[in-house]
Short mmCIF file of C-alpha atoms and ligand atoms in Angstrom, two decimals:
data_model
loop_
_atom_site.label_atom_id
_atom_site.label_comp_id
_atom_site.label_asym_id
_atom_site.label_seq_id
_atom_site.Cartn_x
_atom_site.Cartn_y
_atom_site.Cartn_z
CA MET G 1 -94.42 -92.35 -39.39
CA SER G 2 -97.88 -92.58 -40.85
CA TYR G 3 -98.55 -91.29 -44.33
CA THR G 4 -102.10 -90.91 -45.60
CA LEU G 5 -102.90 -90.11 -49.19
CA THR G 6 -106.23 -90.01 -50.94
CA THR G 7 -107.64 -89.94 -54.43
CA PRO G 8 -110.90 -88.05 -54.77
CA LEU G 9 -113.93 -90.17 -53.99
CA TYR G 10 -115.18 -90.62 -57.52
CA TYR G 11 -118.73 -89.73 -58.34
CA VAL G 12 -120.54 -92.87 -59.50
CA ASN G 13 -122.66 -91.06 -62.00
CA ASP G 14 -120.79 -92.88 -64.73
CA ARG G 15 -118.23 -95.62 -65.21
CA PRO G 16 -114.55 -94.88 -64.52
CA HIS G 17 -112.88 -92.71 -67.14
CA LEU G 18 -109.29 -91.98 -68.02
CA GLY G 19 -109.15 -88.96 -65.70
CA SER G 20 -109.97 -90.94 -62.58
CA THR G 21 -107.62 -93.69 -63.71
CA TYR G 22 -104.83 -91.15 -64.13
CA THR G 23 -105.27 -89.76 -60.62
CA THR G 24 -105.40 -93.23 -59.14
CA LEU G 25 -102.29 -94.44 -60.97
CA ALA G 26 -100.36 -91.40 -59.78
CA CYS G 27 -101.48 -91.96 -56.20
CA ASP G 28 -100.53 -95.60 -56.49
CA ALA G 29 -96.98 -94.63 -57.49
CA LEU G 30 -96.77 -92.27 -54.54
CA ALA G 31 -98.18 -94.85 -52.12
CA ARG G 32 -95.69 -97.47 -53.29
CA PHE G 33 -92.83 -95.01 -52.94
CA GLU G 34 -93.77 -94.04 -49.40
CA ARG G 35 -94.14 -97.70 -48.42
CA LEU G 36 -90.66 -98.42 -49.79
CA CYS G 37 -89.43 -95.53 -47.63
CA LEU G 38 -90.94 -97.47 -44.73
CA GLN G 39 -93.77 -95.06 -44.00
CA GLU G 40 -96.90 -96.56 -42.56
CA VAL G 41 -99.08 -95.78 -45.55
CA THR G 42 -102.85 -95.60 -45.76
CA PHE G 43 -103.86 -95.15 -49.37
CA VAL G 44 -107.53 -94.22 -49.60
CA THR G 45 -109.72 -94.30 -52.64
CA GLY G 46 -113.43 -94.88 -53.10
CA VAL G 47 -116.66 -93.51 -54.40
CA ASP G 48 -119.11 -90.74 -53.69
CA GLU G 49 -122.59 -92.12 -54.20
CA HIS G 50 -125.23 -89.58 -53.22
CA GLY G 51 -126.95 -86.65 -54.86
CA GLN G 52 -129.63 -85.71 -57.27
CA LYS G 53 -127.54 -86.40 -60.33
CA ILE G 54 -127.12 -90.03 -59.34
CA GLN G 55 -130.79 -90.28 -58.45
CA ARG G 56 -131.73 -89.05 -61.91
CA THR G 57 -129.21 -91.26 -63.69
CA ALA G 58 -130.58 -94.30 -61.86
CA GLU G 59 -134.15 -93.33 -62.72
CA ARG G 60 -133.27 -93.06 -66.39
CA GLN G 61 -131.91 -96.60 -66.28
CA GLN G 62 -134.91 -97.79 -64.29
CA LEU G 63 -132.70 -98.85 -61.43
CA SER G 64 -132.92 -98.01 -57.77
CA PRO G 65 -130.17 -95.55 -56.81
CA GLN G 66 -128.59 -98.22 -54.63
CA ASP G 67 -128.51 -100.75 -57.47
CA HIS G 68 -126.98 -98.17 -59.75
CA CYS G 69 -124.32 -97.32 -57.14
CA ASP G 70 -123.57 -100.99 -56.52
CA ARG G 71 -122.97 -101.54 -60.22
CA VAL G 72 -120.75 -98.54 -60.82
CA SER G 73 -118.84 -98.97 -57.55
CA SER G 74 -117.97 -102.54 -58.37
CA ARG G 75 -116.66 -101.46 -61.76
CA TYR G 76 -114.32 -99.06 -60.02
CA ARG G 77 -113.13 -101.79 -57.70
CA GLU G 78 -112.60 -104.23 -60.54
CA LEU G 79 -110.79 -101.72 -62.66
CA TRP G 80 -108.44 -100.69 -59.85
CA ASN G 81 -107.77 -104.34 -59.26
CA GLN G 82 -106.93 -104.90 -62.92
CA TRP G 83 -104.55 -101.94 -62.89
CA GLY G 84 -102.82 -103.38 -59.82
CA ILE G 85 -103.72 -100.38 -57.64
CA SER G 86 -102.44 -100.92 -54.11
CA GLU G 87 -105.13 -99.06 -52.18
CA ASP G 88 -105.54 -99.84 -48.49
CA ARG G 89 -109.11 -98.57 -48.23
CA PHE G 90 -111.94 -98.35 -50.70
CA VAL G 91 -114.73 -96.34 -49.15
CA ARG G 92 -118.34 -96.08 -50.28
CA THR G 93 -120.48 -93.27 -48.96
CA THR G 94 -123.53 -95.56 -48.91
CA ASN G 95 -121.81 -97.68 -46.27
CA PRO G 96 -123.77 -97.51 -42.97
CA ARG G 97 -120.55 -96.65 -41.13
CA HIS G 98 -120.34 -93.50 -43.18
CA LEU G 99 -123.78 -92.40 -42.01
CA GLU G 100 -122.63 -92.86 -38.43
CA LEU G 101 -119.57 -90.73 -39.06
CA VAL G 102 -121.52 -87.97 -40.79
CA MET G 103 -123.89 -87.77 -37.79
CA GLN G 104 -120.98 -87.42 -35.38
CA PHE G 105 -119.31 -84.80 -37.51
CA TYR G 106 -122.53 -82.83 -37.89
CA GLU G 107 -123.06 -82.82 -34.12
CA ARG G 108 -119.59 -81.39 -33.59
CA VAL G 109 -120.02 -78.68 -36.20
CA LYS G 110 -123.42 -77.80 -34.77
CA ALA G 111 -121.98 -77.65 -31.25
CA SER G 112 -119.42 -75.16 -32.57
CA GLY G 113 -122.31 -72.91 -33.57
CA ASP G 114 -121.51 -73.27 -37.26
CA ILE G 115 -124.91 -74.44 -38.54
CA VAL G 116 -127.61 -71.91 -39.35
CA VAL G 117 -130.88 -72.07 -41.26
CA GLY G 118 -131.07 -69.81 -44.26
CA LYS G 119 -132.66 -69.35 -47.59
CA GLN G 120 -130.88 -70.45 -50.71
CA THR G 121 -132.02 -68.95 -53.96
CA GLY G 122 -130.21 -69.07 -57.23
CA TRP G 123 -129.48 -70.95 -60.40
CA TYR G 124 -128.40 -74.51 -59.82
CA CYS G 125 -126.61 -77.01 -62.06
CA VAL G 126 -127.57 -80.54 -61.08
CA ASP G 127 -124.61 -81.98 -62.96
CA CYS G 128 -122.18 -79.79 -61.02
CA GLU G 129 -124.31 -80.10 -57.87
CA GLU G 130 -123.50 -76.45 -57.41
CA TYR G 131 -125.14 -73.02 -57.38
CA LYS G 132 -123.95 -70.72 -60.14
CA ASP G 133 -123.34 -66.99 -60.01
CA ASP G 134 -125.84 -66.09 -62.76
CA PRO G 135 -128.07 -63.17 -61.67
CA ALA G 136 -131.65 -63.89 -60.66
CA GLU G 137 -133.04 -62.03 -63.67
CA ALA G 138 -130.99 -64.11 -66.14
CA GLU G 139 -133.16 -65.62 -68.86
CA SER G 140 -132.79 -69.41 -69.14
CA PRO G 141 -129.11 -69.48 -68.19
CA SER G 142 -127.11 -72.65 -68.74
CA CYS G 143 -124.07 -74.24 -67.13
CA SER G 144 -120.88 -73.27 -68.93
CA ILE G 145 -119.38 -76.69 -68.19
CA HIS G 146 -122.34 -78.92 -68.94
CA ARG G 147 -124.14 -76.72 -71.44
CA LYS G 148 -127.41 -77.68 -69.80
CA PRO G 149 -130.14 -75.35 -68.51
CA LEU G 150 -129.73 -74.26 -64.90
CA GLU G 151 -132.63 -74.86 -62.52
CA TRP G 152 -134.03 -72.06 -60.36
CA ARG G 153 -134.02 -72.95 -56.67
CA ASP G 154 -135.63 -71.16 -53.79
CA GLU G 155 -135.50 -73.28 -50.68
CA GLU G 156 -134.71 -73.40 -47.02
CA ASN G 157 -131.27 -74.92 -46.45
CA LEU G 158 -128.92 -75.41 -43.59
CA PHE G 159 -125.75 -73.39 -43.95
CA PHE G 160 -122.25 -73.95 -42.72
CA ARG G 161 -120.84 -70.67 -41.43
CA LEU G 162 -117.76 -70.59 -43.61
CA SER G 163 -117.56 -66.81 -43.21
CA ARG G 164 -116.38 -67.28 -39.63
CA TYR G 165 -113.24 -68.97 -40.92
CA GLN G 166 -112.15 -66.14 -43.21
CA SER G 167 -108.90 -65.31 -41.44
CA ALA G 168 -108.01 -68.90 -40.60
CA ILE G 169 -108.45 -69.97 -44.22
CA GLU G 170 -106.59 -66.93 -45.50
CA GLU G 171 -103.68 -67.93 -43.32
CA LEU G 172 -103.86 -71.52 -44.47
CA VAL G 173 -103.91 -70.81 -48.21
CA ALA G 174 -101.12 -68.27 -47.78
CA ARG G 175 -98.82 -71.09 -46.71
CA ASP G 176 -96.54 -72.29 -49.49
CA ASP G 177 -96.73 -75.92 -48.47
CA PHE G 178 -100.52 -76.29 -48.44
CA ILE G 179 -101.64 -76.02 -52.07
CA ALA G 180 -99.58 -77.66 -54.79
CA PRO G 181 -98.46 -77.17 -57.45
CA ALA G 182 -97.54 -73.52 -56.89
CA SER G 183 -99.37 -72.49 -60.07
CA ARG G 184 -102.73 -73.29 -58.45
CA ARG G 185 -102.26 -71.21 -55.30
CA GLN G 186 -103.21 -67.82 -56.61
CA GLU G 187 -106.69 -68.68 -57.86
CA VAL G 188 -107.58 -70.07 -54.43
CA ARG G 189 -106.07 -67.06 -52.67
CA ASN G 190 -108.10 -64.77 -54.93
CA PHE G 191 -111.27 -66.68 -54.21
CA VAL G 192 -110.70 -66.44 -50.46
CA ALA G 193 -109.78 -62.76 -50.70
CA GLN G 194 -113.22 -61.98 -52.19
CA GLY G 195 -114.70 -62.94 -48.85
CA LEU G 196 -115.99 -66.37 -47.89
CA ARG G 197 -119.73 -66.85 -47.85
CA ASP G 198 -121.61 -69.41 -45.81
CA PHE G 199 -122.45 -72.42 -47.93
CA SER G 200 -125.46 -74.62 -47.87
CA ILE G 201 -124.96 -78.14 -46.61
CA SER G 202 -128.46 -79.54 -47.03
CA ARG G 203 -131.01 -79.94 -49.76
CA VAL G 204 -134.75 -80.40 -49.67
CA ASN G 205 -136.52 -82.69 -52.13
CA VAL G 206 -133.42 -84.79 -52.74
CA SER G 207 -134.22 -88.18 -51.30
CA TRP G 208 -130.99 -89.89 -52.38
CA GLY G 209 -128.80 -88.52 -49.63
CA LEU G 210 -128.06 -88.87 -45.95
CA PRO G 211 -130.84 -87.48 -43.73
CA VAL G 212 -130.11 -84.43 -41.59
CA PRO G 213 -131.12 -85.62 -38.11
CA ASP G 214 -132.94 -82.56 -36.78
CA HIS G 215 -134.46 -81.30 -40.03
CA PRO G 216 -136.97 -83.70 -41.57
CA GLY G 217 -137.06 -83.46 -45.34
CA HIS G 218 -133.44 -82.32 -45.55
CA THR G 219 -130.61 -84.46 -46.81
CA PHE G 220 -126.96 -83.50 -46.64
CA TYR G 221 -125.52 -81.76 -49.66
CA VAL G 222 -123.48 -84.35 -51.52
CA TRP G 223 -120.23 -82.43 -51.08
CA PHE G 224 -120.60 -82.18 -47.31
CA ASP G 225 -121.14 -85.90 -47.14
CA ALA G 226 -118.48 -86.87 -49.70
CA LEU G 227 -115.56 -85.04 -48.09
CA LEU G 228 -116.28 -86.86 -44.87
CA GLY G 229 -115.73 -90.12 -46.71
CA TYR G 230 -111.98 -89.68 -46.20
CA LEU G 231 -112.52 -89.93 -42.46
CA THR G 232 -114.86 -92.91 -42.76
CA ALA G 233 -112.18 -94.67 -44.79
CA LEU G 234 -109.51 -94.12 -42.15
CA LEU G 235 -111.77 -95.42 -39.40
CA ASP G 236 -112.64 -98.53 -41.39
CA ASP G 237 -110.35 -100.81 -39.39
CA GLY G 238 -112.94 -103.00 -37.70
CA ASN G 239 -113.20 -100.75 -34.64
CA PRO G 240 -116.16 -98.51 -33.83
CA VAL G 241 -116.72 -95.33 -35.80
CA SER G 242 -115.48 -92.50 -33.61
CA LEU G 243 -113.98 -89.17 -34.56
CA ASP G 244 -111.89 -89.39 -31.40
CA ARG G 245 -109.90 -92.23 -32.92
CA LEU G 246 -108.82 -90.32 -36.03
CA ALA G 247 -105.47 -89.16 -34.67
CA SER G 248 -104.34 -92.76 -34.34
CA CYS G 249 -105.82 -93.77 -37.70
CA GLY G 250 -103.78 -91.62 -40.03
CA TRP G 251 -105.54 -88.24 -39.86
CA PRO G 252 -104.61 -85.58 -40.95
CA ALA G 253 -104.03 -86.69 -44.52
CA SER G 254 -100.51 -86.05 -45.77
CA VAL G 255 -101.94 -85.19 -49.18
CA HIS G 256 -105.30 -85.10 -50.93
CA VAL G 257 -104.66 -85.62 -54.64
CA ILE G 258 -107.51 -84.17 -56.71
CA GLY G 259 -108.36 -82.72 -60.10
CA LYS G 260 -108.01 -78.96 -60.34
CA ASP G 261 -111.78 -78.51 -60.70
CA ILE G 262 -112.44 -79.49 -57.08
CA LEU G 263 -109.59 -77.55 -55.51
CA ARG G 264 -111.90 -75.03 -53.86
CA PHE G 265 -113.84 -77.72 -52.03
CA HIS G 266 -110.65 -79.29 -50.70
CA ALA G 267 -108.53 -76.24 -49.98
CA VAL G 268 -111.22 -73.94 -48.58
CA PHE G 269 -114.49 -75.61 -47.54
CA TRP G 270 -113.00 -78.82 -46.23
CA PRO G 271 -110.32 -77.35 -43.93
CA ALA G 272 -112.93 -75.00 -42.45
CA MET G 273 -115.21 -77.97 -41.78
CA CYS G 274 -112.32 -79.76 -40.08
CA MET G 275 -111.54 -76.73 -37.92
CA SER G 276 -115.16 -76.49 -36.89
CA ALA G 277 -115.18 -80.16 -35.88
CA GLY G 278 -111.99 -79.74 -33.87
CA LEU G 279 -109.92 -81.80 -36.29
CA PRO G 280 -106.54 -80.93 -37.79
CA VAL G 281 -106.63 -79.79 -41.41
CA PRO G 282 -105.07 -81.85 -44.22
CA GLN G 283 -101.38 -81.14 -44.71
CA LYS G 284 -101.45 -80.67 -48.45
CA VAL G 285 -103.86 -80.50 -51.35
CA PHE G 286 -102.46 -81.31 -54.77
CA GLY G 287 -104.59 -80.27 -57.76
CA HIS G 288 -103.51 -81.96 -60.96
CA GLY G 289 -104.46 -81.00 -64.50
CA PHE G 290 -106.81 -82.49 -67.07
CA LEU G 291 -106.11 -84.79 -69.97
CA THR G 292 -107.06 -84.00 -73.51
CA ARG G 293 -106.72 -86.36 -76.44
CA GLU G 294 -104.85 -85.34 -79.58
CA GLY G 295 -105.36 -81.73 -78.54
CA GLN G 296 -109.12 -82.03 -78.02
CA LYS G 297 -111.22 -82.20 -74.94
CA MET G 298 -112.58 -85.72 -74.50
CA GLY G 299 -116.33 -85.98 -74.52
CA LYS G 300 -119.17 -88.25 -75.46
CA SER G 301 -120.46 -85.80 -78.03
CA LEU G 302 -117.08 -85.76 -79.78
CA GLY G 303 -116.92 -89.55 -79.61
CA ASN G 304 -113.23 -89.39 -78.65
CA VAL G 305 -113.37 -90.73 -75.11
CA LEU G 306 -110.42 -92.99 -74.38
CA ASP G 307 -111.70 -95.94 -72.39
CA PRO G 308 -109.25 -96.97 -69.65
CA GLU G 309 -110.39 -100.59 -69.85
CA LEU G 310 -109.55 -100.75 -73.52
CA LEU G 311 -106.24 -99.01 -72.93
CA LEU G 312 -105.31 -101.53 -70.27
CA GLU G 313 -106.34 -104.49 -72.36
CA ARG G 314 -104.47 -103.37 -75.46
CA CYS G 315 -101.36 -101.82 -73.92
CA GLY G 316 -100.86 -103.12 -70.38
CA THR G 317 -100.17 -101.26 -67.16
CA ASP G 318 -96.46 -100.58 -67.63
CA ALA G 319 -96.92 -98.76 -70.92
CA VAL G 320 -99.78 -96.57 -69.72
CA ARG G 321 -98.22 -95.77 -66.36
CA TRP G 322 -94.96 -94.85 -68.02
CA TYR G 323 -96.58 -92.57 -70.56
CA LEU G 324 -98.83 -90.75 -68.11
CA LEU G 325 -96.23 -90.35 -65.37
CA ARG G 326 -93.20 -89.70 -67.54
CA ASP G 327 -94.63 -87.46 -70.23
CA ILE G 328 -96.93 -85.17 -68.27
CA GLN G 329 -95.69 -82.94 -65.49
CA PHE G 330 -98.08 -83.99 -62.74
CA GLY G 331 -100.08 -80.88 -61.96
CA ASP G 332 -100.16 -79.54 -65.52
CA ASP G 333 -102.72 -80.38 -68.16
CA GLY G 334 -101.65 -83.19 -70.45
CA ASP G 335 -102.46 -84.39 -73.92
CA PHE G 336 -102.76 -88.05 -74.82
CA GLN G 337 -101.19 -88.55 -78.24
CA GLN G 338 -101.21 -92.07 -79.50
CA GLN G 339 -98.11 -91.88 -81.69
CA ARG G 340 -96.11 -90.25 -78.94
CA PHE G 341 -97.37 -92.85 -76.48
CA VAL G 342 -96.19 -95.69 -78.72
CA ASP G 343 -92.86 -94.00 -79.44
CA LEU G 344 -92.04 -93.30 -75.81
CA VAL G 345 -92.94 -96.76 -74.64
CA ASN G 346 -90.91 -98.42 -77.39
CA ASN G 347 -87.92 -96.10 -77.17
CA ASP G 348 -87.67 -95.78 -73.42
CA LEU G 349 -88.87 -99.09 -72.09
CA ALA G 350 -88.35 -101.61 -74.87
CA ASN G 351 -85.11 -100.18 -76.31
CA THR G 352 -83.26 -98.03 -73.82
CA ILE G 353 -84.02 -100.15 -70.77
CA GLY G 354 -85.15 -103.54 -72.10
CA ASN G 355 -82.54 -104.03 -74.82
CA LEU G 356 -79.77 -102.75 -72.59
CA LEU G 357 -80.49 -105.41 -70.03
CA ASN G 358 -81.01 -108.09 -72.61
CA ARG G 359 -77.80 -107.64 -74.55
CA THR G 360 -75.62 -107.04 -71.49
CA SER G 361 -76.95 -110.09 -69.78
CA SER G 362 -76.41 -112.16 -72.94
CA MET G 363 -72.76 -111.07 -73.19
CA ALA G 364 -72.13 -111.76 -69.53
CA ARG G 365 -73.67 -115.20 -69.79
CA LYS G 366 -71.67 -116.02 -72.89
CA TRP G 367 -68.27 -114.98 -71.58
CA PHE G 368 -68.64 -115.42 -67.83
CA ASP G 369 -70.30 -118.77 -67.42
CA ASP G 370 -73.93 -117.61 -67.19
CA CYS G 371 -72.98 -115.44 -64.23
CA VAL G 372 -72.47 -111.84 -63.15
CA PRO G 373 -68.81 -111.04 -63.99
CA PRO G 374 -66.26 -110.10 -61.29
CA ALA G 375 -66.86 -106.47 -60.30
CA GLY G 376 -63.22 -105.46 -59.96
CA SER G 377 -62.83 -101.70 -60.09
CA ALA G 378 -66.51 -101.26 -61.12
CA ALA G 379 -67.60 -101.90 -57.53
CA ALA G 380 -66.07 -98.57 -56.51
CA THR G 381 -68.41 -95.64 -56.04
CA ASP G 382 -66.23 -93.39 -58.21
CA HIS G 383 -66.97 -95.42 -61.33
CA PRO G 384 -68.73 -93.04 -63.78
CA LEU G 385 -71.90 -95.16 -63.77
CA ALA G 386 -71.79 -95.38 -59.98
CA CYS G 387 -71.67 -91.58 -59.77
CA LYS G 388 -74.59 -91.32 -62.17
CA ALA G 389 -76.56 -93.95 -60.24
CA ILE G 390 -75.99 -92.22 -56.91
CA GLU G 391 -77.10 -88.92 -58.41
CA THR G 392 -80.22 -90.58 -59.87
CA VAL G 393 -81.21 -92.17 -56.58
CA LYS G 394 -81.01 -88.72 -55.01
CA THR G 395 -83.13 -87.21 -57.80
CA VAL G 396 -85.83 -89.84 -57.37
CA MET G 397 -85.84 -89.53 -53.58
CA GLU G 398 -86.38 -85.78 -53.85
CA ALA G 399 -88.89 -85.87 -56.70
CA MET G 400 -91.31 -88.55 -55.57
CA PRO G 401 -92.51 -87.02 -52.27
CA ASN G 402 -93.33 -83.88 -54.28
CA LEU G 403 -95.33 -85.88 -56.82
CA ALA G 404 -92.78 -84.90 -59.47
CA PHE G 405 -93.17 -88.25 -61.22
CA LYS G 406 -91.88 -86.88 -64.50
CA THR G 407 -88.62 -85.74 -62.92
CA ALA G 408 -88.17 -89.14 -61.31
CA ALA G 409 -88.96 -91.04 -64.51
CA GLU G 410 -86.69 -88.88 -66.63
CA GLY G 411 -83.88 -89.30 -64.13
CA ILE G 412 -84.19 -93.08 -64.31
CA LEU G 413 -84.28 -92.95 -68.09
CA GLN G 414 -81.14 -90.79 -68.16
CA LEU G 415 -79.37 -93.37 -66.03
CA ALA G 416 -80.26 -96.09 -68.52
CA ILE G 417 -79.10 -93.83 -71.37
CA ALA G 418 -75.77 -93.36 -69.59
CA ALA G 419 -75.38 -97.12 -69.28
CA ASN G 420 -76.10 -97.54 -72.99
CA GLY G 421 -73.47 -94.89 -73.68
CA HIS G 422 -70.94 -96.70 -71.51
CA LEU G 423 -71.60 -99.94 -73.32
CA ASN G 424 -71.18 -98.33 -76.73
CA ASP G 425 -68.03 -96.47 -75.69
CA THR G 426 -66.34 -99.51 -74.23
CA ALA G 427 -67.58 -101.93 -76.94
CA PRO G 428 -67.01 -105.17 -75.01
CA TRP G 429 -68.06 -107.21 -78.06
CA SER G 430 -64.94 -106.12 -79.97
CA ARG G 431 -62.57 -105.92 -77.00
CA MET G 432 -63.43 -109.46 -76.01
CA LYS G 433 -61.75 -110.58 -79.23
CA GLU G 434 -58.44 -109.09 -78.08
CA PRO G 435 -56.20 -110.98 -75.67
CA GLY G 436 -55.97 -109.94 -72.02
CA GLN G 437 -59.15 -107.86 -72.00
CA GLU G 438 -61.33 -110.21 -70.03
CA VAL G 439 -60.94 -108.48 -66.67
CA SER G 440 -61.78 -105.04 -67.94
CA VAL G 441 -64.63 -106.32 -70.11
CA GLY G 442 -66.01 -108.04 -67.02
CA GLU G 443 -65.83 -104.77 -65.10
CA ASP G 444 -67.69 -102.91 -67.82
CA LEU G 445 -70.41 -105.53 -68.01
CA PHE G 446 -70.70 -105.55 -64.24
CA ALA G 447 -71.11 -101.77 -64.19
CA VAL G 448 -73.90 -101.90 -66.76
CA LEU G 449 -75.68 -104.80 -65.08
CA GLU G 450 -75.42 -103.03 -61.75
CA THR G 451 -76.90 -99.92 -63.35
CA THR G 452 -79.85 -101.89 -64.71
CA ARG G 453 -80.38 -103.35 -61.24
CA ILE G 454 -80.67 -99.84 -59.85
CA VAL G 455 -82.92 -98.82 -62.75
CA GLY G 456 -85.15 -101.80 -61.93
CA LEU G 457 -85.25 -100.91 -58.24
CA LEU G 458 -85.99 -97.25 -58.89
CA LEU G 459 -88.85 -98.20 -61.19
CA ALA G 460 -90.56 -100.17 -58.41
CA PRO G 461 -93.02 -97.42 -57.39
CA LEU G 462 -93.64 -96.17 -60.93
CA LEU G 463 -93.84 -99.43 -62.89
CA PRO G 464 -94.01 -102.24 -60.34
CA ASP G 465 -94.51 -104.99 -62.92
CA LEU G 466 -91.66 -104.03 -65.20
CA SER G 467 -89.45 -103.48 -62.17
CA GLN G 468 -90.10 -107.01 -61.06
CA ARG G 469 -89.26 -108.44 -64.50
CA ILE G 470 -86.02 -106.46 -64.72
CA LEU G 471 -84.89 -107.65 -61.32
CA ALA G 472 -85.89 -111.24 -62.07
CA GLN G 473 -83.76 -111.15 -65.19
CA LEU G 474 -80.81 -110.23 -63.00
CA GLY G 475 -81.64 -113.05 -60.60
CA GLN G 476 -82.76 -110.41 -58.07
CA SER G 477 -85.96 -109.39 -56.35
CA LEU G 478 -87.26 -106.36 -54.53
CA ASP G 479 -86.94 -106.46 -50.76
CA SER G 480 -89.61 -103.97 -49.77
CA ASP G 481 -88.23 -103.67 -46.24
CA ASP G 482 -84.72 -102.93 -47.45
CA TRP G 483 -85.14 -100.83 -50.57
CA SER G 484 -82.85 -98.00 -49.53
CA ASN G 485 -80.00 -100.43 -48.85
CA GLN G 486 -80.66 -102.31 -52.04
CA LEU G 487 -80.16 -99.03 -53.88
CA ILE G 488 -76.54 -98.78 -52.73
CA TRP G 489 -74.08 -99.18 -55.60
CA GLY G 490 -72.20 -102.46 -55.80
CA ARG G 491 -74.75 -104.79 -54.24
CA LEU G 492 -75.03 -107.04 -57.30
CA SER G 493 -72.98 -110.08 -56.39
CA SER G 494 -70.35 -111.29 -58.81
CA GLY G 495 -70.66 -114.95 -59.62
CA SER G 496 -74.42 -115.04 -59.06
CA ALA G 497 -76.37 -116.79 -61.79
CA LEU G 498 -77.94 -114.81 -64.64
CA PRO G 499 -81.13 -116.41 -65.94
CA LYS G 500 -81.63 -116.86 -69.66
CA PRO G 501 -82.84 -113.47 -70.90
CA THR G 502 -86.24 -112.86 -72.43
CA PRO G 503 -87.50 -109.41 -73.48
CA VAL G 504 -88.71 -107.61 -70.34
CA MET G 505 -90.86 -105.19 -72.32
CA GLN G 506 -92.87 -106.03 -75.42
CA ARG G 507 -92.95 -103.36 -78.09
CA LEU G 508 -96.30 -101.66 -78.54
CA GLU G 509 -97.78 -102.08 -81.98
CA LEU G 510 -100.99 -100.12 -82.47
CA ASP G 511 -102.05 -100.05 -86.08
CA GLU G 512 -105.35 -98.34 -85.48
CA PRO G 513 -106.51 -95.56 -83.20
CA LEU G 514 -107.45 -96.84 -79.76
ZN1 ZN I 1 -122.70 -77.95 -64.58
#
């Protein structure tokens, strides 16, 4: 089965920030999970490079828009590479193939009778690239998001006849499997219920955009062009650009993962555009929340922006991925708190998981010849840790496809906590001093080592690097074609060598604010 997931195509107005990193890390975990479940995954990310805002930003820096886009795009690519993101496609909307696709799509939509010429008047925010609802007589209104003056526009635009799709979109957003999480459905349903209005898809006097073929002086509205980037990405397989090939290239998307601020574009405008072009609509749109820092909105004016490059350099991927995916319910807003970040990473990863593996492996090596002890009765699936492991595998398998990363991570952590409990209850270090206890001590150590093996395997999509180190310490490795079988209890082989342990997770020490 093919499984297509996308991040938003990030607007290259500015360098990557923590928000885009967060979305991309979450998508990476999902992509890795689906691959391990043997889906044929296409993980799409990329950048949206047109529009007046980019044109103006480039002008301010005395760069051509293309040079500006090249610079920012390559920073995205580099950063995703440093984070170990496993994307299959990185699309740029300045790629000539994208222009070809937009032309084909436009022709289809036009042939459906969905393009009309109209007049667009109203207050416009260039930073939002969006018309606002302020009344015409408003005196110097400003954008509530950007706190910048709105610009009055009165121009001829091409419109997409969204109003024709009222009932189809109503039906779509009424479905319970289309918009996730459930908490975001109502606002979209309310918006649709107010009545859909045609929306403008072209601009005049914006030169940094794709030209509308039959209307000189018009360029496509950046949103119209950007959404189509998902299709360009899927067709980027070396074969010609053709909408007819999409069905065999992974369309429709299984899920578009986006920030909640662009839900309307993805759950309303975009499906209608697809319908008009005779394409299936995406299967799901997931709108996640925003991150604040220590309870405050991050912003340049507050000087509290958390730079993802700095975070990566100081803390590493495992720590950041764990904190973001384990502490914040994906979908809800989240707050980055440095002390909590440090505490969770040290408690969960360094102590609960890392120390557990380290001390168990050391005991096994000491008393069982540097090897995994004989499993004995611990190989049975009714061993308490086996039961817990089986339950945890089930939890993770159910949580991950629903982007419930927190549920999955907490489940894995609980499994490691149970193994720590078992070790403390059975106290092999004191029982080993008594005669005739060797067999049962071996069984207990086997059970704990086997649990850490399953913890390591289950962490593979969430924390691929730490997962690899845990498995290596057990003399194991991930077999990405056989993950589900590897997860079966009892697969650790007794008598196999245990390498000399080293800490799998360094403690985080952050003396100063990041
Ligand atoms: Zn704005």
